[in-house]
mmCIF file of C-alpha atoms in Angstrom:
data_model
loop_
_atom_site.group_PDB
_atom_site.id
_atom_site.type_symbol
_atom_site.label_atom_id
_atom_site.label_comp_id
_atom_site.label_asym_id
_atom_site.label_seq_id
_atom_site.Cartn_x
_atom_site.Cartn_y
_atom_site.Cartn_z
ATOM 1 C CA UNK A 15 106.946 78.389 88.273
ATOM 2 C CA UNK A 16 109.130 81.178 88.452
ATOM 3 C CA UNK A 17 110.306 83.652 91.229
ATOM 4 C CA UNK A 18 111.651 86.073 88.819
ATOM 5 C CA UNK A 19 111.425 89.936 89.342
ATOM 6 C CA UNK A 20 109.783 91.766 86.317
ATOM 7 C CA UNK A 21 112.743 94.423 86.352
ATOM 8 C CA UNK A 22 115.793 94.111 84.054
ATOM 9 C CA UNK A 23 118.375 96.905 84.414
ATOM 10 C CA UNK A 24 121.176 95.805 81.880
ATOM 11 C CA UNK A 25 120.973 94.525 78.555
ATOM 12 C CA UNK A 26 122.058 90.863 78.063
ATOM 13 C CA UNK A 27 123.411 88.419 75.482
ATOM 14 C CA UNK A 28 122.035 84.661 75.166
ATOM 15 C CA UNK A 29 125.737 83.356 75.637
ATOM 16 C CA UNK A 30 126.502 79.521 77.012
ATOM 17 C CA UNK A 31 129.594 79.620 79.381
ATOM 18 C CA UNK A 32 130.783 76.943 81.815
ATOM 19 C CA UNK A 33 130.536 78.944 85.085
ATOM 20 C CA UNK A 34 132.144 77.333 88.402
ATOM 21 C CA UNK A 35 130.513 78.334 91.641
ATOM 22 C CA UNK A 36 130.927 77.112 95.199
ATOM 23 C CA UNK A 37 128.630 77.478 97.991
ATOM 24 C CA UNK A 38 129.047 76.751 101.900
ATOM 25 C CA UNK A 39 129.002 72.849 100.905
ATOM 26 C CA UNK A 40 129.805 72.389 97.422
ATOM 27 C CA UNK A 41 131.650 73.123 94.158
ATOM 28 C CA UNK A 42 129.423 72.907 91.102
ATOM 29 C CA UNK A 43 129.486 73.767 87.448
ATOM 30 C CA UNK A 44 126.652 75.004 85.437
ATOM 31 C CA UNK A 45 125.926 76.634 81.734
ATOM 32 C CA UNK A 46 124.615 79.839 81.474
ATOM 33 C CA UNK A 47 121.681 81.021 79.427
ATOM 34 C CA UNK A 48 122.341 84.681 79.356
ATOM 35 C CA UNK A 49 124.971 87.110 80.489
ATOM 36 C CA UNK A 50 124.850 90.958 81.494
ATOM 37 C CA UNK A 51 127.398 92.913 83.644
ATOM 38 C CA UNK A 52 124.375 92.898 86.213
ATOM 39 C CA UNK A 53 124.065 88.899 86.389
ATOM 40 C CA UNK A 54 123.886 85.706 84.699
ATOM 41 C CA UNK A 55 121.301 82.862 84.459
ATOM 42 C CA UNK A 56 122.569 79.400 85.068
ATOM 43 C CA UNK A 57 120.555 76.513 83.853
ATOM 44 C CA UNK A 58 120.701 73.850 86.446
ATOM 45 C CA UNK A 59 118.376 71.290 88.481
ATOM 46 C CA UNK A 60 120.546 72.061 91.717
ATOM 47 C CA UNK A 61 118.060 74.663 92.564
ATOM 48 C CA UNK A 62 118.977 77.149 95.920
ATOM 49 C CA UNK A 63 117.021 79.173 98.034
ATOM 50 C CA UNK A 64 116.712 83.045 96.936
ATOM 51 C CA UNK A 65 119.065 85.228 98.802
ATOM 52 C CA UNK A 66 122.045 82.346 98.507
ATOM 53 C CA UNK A 67 125.390 83.918 98.103
ATOM 54 C CA UNK A 68 127.910 82.238 95.705
ATOM 55 C CA UNK A 69 131.356 82.866 94.604
ATOM 56 C CA UNK A 70 131.255 82.353 90.717
ATOM 57 C CA UNK A 71 133.890 82.014 87.899
ATOM 58 C CA UNK A 72 133.891 82.088 84.292
ATOM 59 C CA UNK A 73 135.673 82.691 80.852
ATOM 60 C CA UNK A 74 134.417 85.429 78.606
ATOM 61 C CA UNK A 75 135.892 86.129 75.082
ATOM 62 C CA UNK A 76 137.828 89.632 75.643
ATOM 63 C CA UNK A 77 139.023 88.818 79.315
ATOM 64 C CA UNK A 78 142.720 87.577 79.787
ATOM 65 C CA UNK A 79 141.593 85.710 82.917
ATOM 66 C CA UNK A 80 138.376 84.217 84.293
ATOM 67 C CA UNK A 81 136.377 86.599 85.908
ATOM 68 C CA UNK A 82 135.436 85.796 89.568
ATOM 69 C CA UNK A 83 133.127 87.555 91.630
ATOM 70 C CA UNK A 84 130.418 87.236 94.363
ATOM 71 C CA UNK A 85 126.814 86.518 93.187
ATOM 72 C CA UNK A 86 123.426 86.141 95.101
ATOM 73 C CA UNK A 87 120.576 84.115 94.142
ATOM 74 C CA UNK A 88 117.604 86.662 93.067
ATOM 75 C CA UNK A 89 115.408 84.612 91.527
ATOM 76 C CA UNK A 90 114.637 80.776 90.820
ATOM 77 C CA UNK A 91 112.581 79.090 87.822
ATOM 78 C CA UNK A 92 111.664 75.729 89.253
ATOM 79 C CA UNK A 93 110.346 74.141 85.966
ATOM 80 C CA UNK A 94 110.351 74.578 82.277
ATOM 81 C CA UNK A 95 108.330 77.738 81.468
ATOM 82 C CA UNK A 96 105.692 78.248 78.664
ATOM 83 C CA UNK A 97 108.262 79.356 76.377
ATOM 84 C CA UNK A 98 110.499 76.076 76.666
ATOM 85 C CA UNK A 99 113.033 77.896 78.936
ATOM 86 C CA UNK A 100 114.869 75.321 81.472
ATOM 87 C CA UNK A 101 114.981 75.676 85.235
ATOM 88 C CA UNK A 102 117.742 77.429 86.964
ATOM 89 C CA UNK A 103 119.192 80.400 88.958
ATOM 90 C CA UNK A 104 118.965 84.098 88.317
ATOM 91 C CA UNK A 105 122.109 85.758 90.037
ATOM 92 C CA UNK A 106 123.052 89.021 90.417
ATOM 93 C CA UNK A 107 126.845 90.043 90.552
ATOM 94 C CA UNK A 108 127.951 91.973 93.636
ATOM 95 C CA UNK A 109 131.253 93.709 94.029
ATOM 96 C CA UNK A 110 132.305 93.186 90.396
ATOM 97 C CA UNK A 111 135.162 95.246 89.219
ATOM 98 C CA UNK A 112 134.558 98.161 86.887
ATOM 99 C CA UNK A 113 136.909 97.033 84.347
ATOM 100 C CA UNK A 114 135.451 93.414 84.044
ATOM 101 C CA UNK A 115 131.873 94.973 83.852
ATOM 102 C CA UNK A 116 132.871 96.847 80.885
ATOM 103 C CA UNK A 117 134.255 93.919 79.273
ATOM 104 C CA UNK A 118 130.975 92.095 79.858
ATOM 105 C CA UNK A 119 129.200 94.974 78.501
ATOM 106 C CA UNK A 120 130.962 95.357 75.493
ATOM 107 C CA UNK A 121 130.639 91.409 74.718
ATOM 108 C CA UNK A 122 126.798 91.638 75.039
ATOM 109 C CA UNK A 123 126.666 95.122 73.030
ATOM 110 C CA UNK A 124 128.644 93.393 70.133
ATOM 111 C CA UNK A 125 126.834 90.082 70.371
ATOM 112 C CA UNK A 126 124.947 89.117 67.573
ATOM 113 C CA UNK A 127 122.857 86.279 68.529
ATOM 114 C CA UNK A 128 121.447 83.270 66.305
ATOM 115 C CA UNK A 129 117.788 83.281 65.862
ATOM 116 C CA UNK A 130 116.303 80.068 65.318
ATOM 117 C CA UNK A 131 112.505 78.822 64.939
ATOM 118 C CA UNK A 132 111.573 75.526 66.299
ATOM 119 C CA UNK A 133 108.870 74.004 64.109
ATOM 120 C CA UNK A 134 106.345 71.309 65.286
ATOM 121 C CA UNK A 135 102.450 71.123 65.580
ATOM 122 C CA UNK A 136 102.651 70.316 69.458
ATOM 123 C CA UNK A 137 103.852 72.519 72.202
ATOM 124 C CA UNK A 138 105.836 69.535 73.980
ATOM 125 C CA UNK A 139 107.960 68.907 70.824
ATOM 126 C CA UNK A 140 108.592 72.749 70.397
ATOM 127 C CA UNK A 141 110.046 72.987 73.652
ATOM 128 C CA UNK A 142 111.974 69.895 73.406
ATOM 129 C CA UNK A 143 113.739 71.197 70.298
ATOM 130 C CA UNK A 144 114.256 74.337 71.841
ATOM 131 C CA UNK A 145 116.264 72.845 74.945
ATOM 132 C CA UNK A 146 118.156 70.530 72.226
ATOM 133 C CA UNK A 147 119.128 73.733 70.419
ATOM 134 C CA UNK A 148 120.194 75.711 73.689
ATOM 135 C CA UNK A 149 122.256 72.493 74.880
ATOM 136 C CA UNK A 150 123.999 73.063 71.587
ATOM 137 C CA UNK A 151 124.588 76.630 71.294
ATOM 138 C CA UNK A 152 123.488 79.945 72.392
ATOM 139 C CA UNK A 153 120.580 81.008 70.339
ATOM 140 C CA UNK A 154 117.485 82.886 70.603
ATOM 141 C CA UNK A 155 114.613 80.616 69.998
ATOM 142 C CA UNK A 156 111.107 80.913 69.012
ATOM 143 C CA UNK A 157 108.368 78.420 68.472
ATOM 144 C CA UNK A 158 105.827 78.046 65.516
ATOM 145 C CA UNK A 159 103.496 75.274 64.179
ATOM 146 C CA UNK A 160 104.262 74.029 60.399
ATOM 147 C CA UNK A 161 100.464 75.439 59.750
ATOM 148 C CA UNK A 162 101.763 78.716 60.983
ATOM 149 C CA UNK A 163 104.884 78.602 58.549
ATOM 150 C CA UNK A 164 102.934 77.556 55.602
ATOM 151 C CA UNK A 165 100.616 80.497 55.886
ATOM 152 C CA UNK A 166 102.870 83.384 57.134
ATOM 153 C CA UNK A 167 106.459 82.202 56.052
ATOM 154 C CA UNK A 168 109.266 83.364 58.506
ATOM 155 C CA UNK A 169 111.668 85.348 56.233
ATOM 156 C CA UNK A 170 113.451 88.046 58.312
ATOM 157 C CA UNK A 171 112.433 86.727 61.636
ATOM 158 C CA UNK A 172 115.062 84.233 62.075
ATOM 159 C CA UNK A 173 118.396 82.652 60.886
ATOM 160 C CA UNK A 174 117.410 79.000 60.365
ATOM 161 C CA UNK A 175 114.459 76.760 60.924
ATOM 162 C CA UNK A 176 114.402 73.414 62.904
ATOM 163 C CA UNK A 177 111.647 71.273 61.847
ATOM 164 C CA UNK A 178 110.609 68.104 63.321
ATOM 165 C CA UNK A 179 108.764 66.193 60.523
ATOM 166 C CA UNK A 180 107.005 63.612 62.560
ATOM 167 C CA UNK A 181 105.536 66.224 64.791
ATOM 168 C CA UNK A 182 104.379 68.512 61.967
ATOM 169 C CA UNK A 183 101.438 66.322 60.231
ATOM 170 C CA UNK A 184 101.236 67.003 56.672
ATOM 171 C CA UNK A 185 102.347 70.546 56.517
ATOM 172 C CA UNK A 186 105.918 69.637 57.588
ATOM 173 C CA UNK A 187 107.244 69.526 53.792
ATOM 174 C CA UNK A 188 105.075 72.420 52.419
ATOM 175 C CA UNK A 189 106.709 74.378 55.533
ATOM 176 C CA UNK A 190 110.103 73.891 54.381
ATOM 177 C CA UNK A 191 109.096 74.665 50.699
ATOM 178 C CA UNK A 192 107.689 77.677 51.922
ATOM 179 C CA UNK A 193 110.633 78.926 53.855
ATOM 180 C CA UNK A 194 112.974 78.395 50.680
ATOM 181 C CA UNK A 195 110.507 80.115 48.219
ATOM 182 C CA UNK A 196 112.239 82.826 45.625
ATOM 183 C CA UNK A 197 110.135 85.593 46.260
ATOM 184 C CA UNK A 198 111.955 86.502 49.348
ATOM 185 C CA UNK A 199 115.207 85.822 51.164
ATOM 186 C CA UNK A 200 115.151 82.252 51.753
ATOM 187 C CA UNK A 201 115.466 80.950 55.400
ATOM 188 C CA UNK A 202 117.782 77.917 55.655
ATOM 189 C CA UNK A 203 116.171 74.775 57.129
ATOM 190 C CA UNK A 204 117.113 71.580 58.864
ATOM 191 C CA UNK A 205 114.830 68.965 59.621
ATOM 192 C CA UNK A 206 114.554 65.715 61.663
ATOM 193 C CA UNK A 207 112.618 62.550 60.756
ATOM 194 C CA UNK A 208 112.566 59.326 63.329
ATOM 195 C CA UNK A 209 109.698 57.624 61.667
ATOM 196 C CA UNK A 210 109.966 55.264 58.560
ATOM 197 C CA UNK A 211 108.519 57.560 55.703
ATOM 198 C CA UNK A 212 111.218 57.447 53.286
ATOM 199 C CA UNK A 213 109.222 59.680 50.875
ATOM 200 C CA UNK A 214 109.195 62.499 53.426
ATOM 201 C CA UNK A 215 112.918 61.817 54.122
ATOM 202 C CA UNK A 216 113.722 62.296 50.358
ATOM 203 C CA UNK A 217 111.512 65.382 50.143
ATOM 204 C CA UNK A 218 113.050 67.093 53.272
ATOM 205 C CA UNK A 219 116.463 66.520 51.822
ATOM 206 C CA UNK A 220 115.361 67.857 48.557
ATOM 207 C CA UNK A 221 113.877 71.055 50.264
ATOM 208 C CA UNK A 222 115.772 71.432 53.342
ATOM 209 C CA UNK A 223 119.669 72.376 53.485
ATOM 210 C CA UNK A 224 119.962 69.173 55.711
ATOM 211 C CA UNK A 225 118.146 66.537 57.340
ATOM 212 C CA UNK A 226 118.821 64.500 60.295
ATOM 213 C CA UNK A 227 117.613 61.151 60.605
ATOM 214 C CA UNK A 228 116.962 59.363 64.055
#
């Protein structure tokens, strides 16, 4: 469930930054999920009430010193969303210096985010893959089933596909093959296999750019 408002005033980029912040009672560190000159989203289980005032500090490329400013909790995501987005806090910056706002704005406008499609035949696995991806790098993650990939392909809609073959049924390897078809720009694919089906592992390695084995 989310208390998120519907209005978004500024463009933002999916940047993962270590954000130090303090409340009246504690000092905390969380990682951002996205950033704009208007505010930042923090992925955290330490949820705070809407209206809480914070002092935040973080370092962005292009800024010689860490950005430090006041912020306020504007909305809260209390659980994983239907799109697989994690719980956390939506903060609005208050009193951000104009020059630092310009640095953030330039960073957002120049940011070319990585687009990854998480592939599995059940939503729980798709969401788990999405969370794992976002814990590693800043990325725009979409979800699809292996059957969708086989029917539609995904060329031009993502930069990388990550497939959980254990949760993709019999369409897993055909999905990889579809992504690598020569009749269009091939989409790099990585796969993970936790089961003991060695034949599937071999096929995955043959068709994907890489395969991870649990």
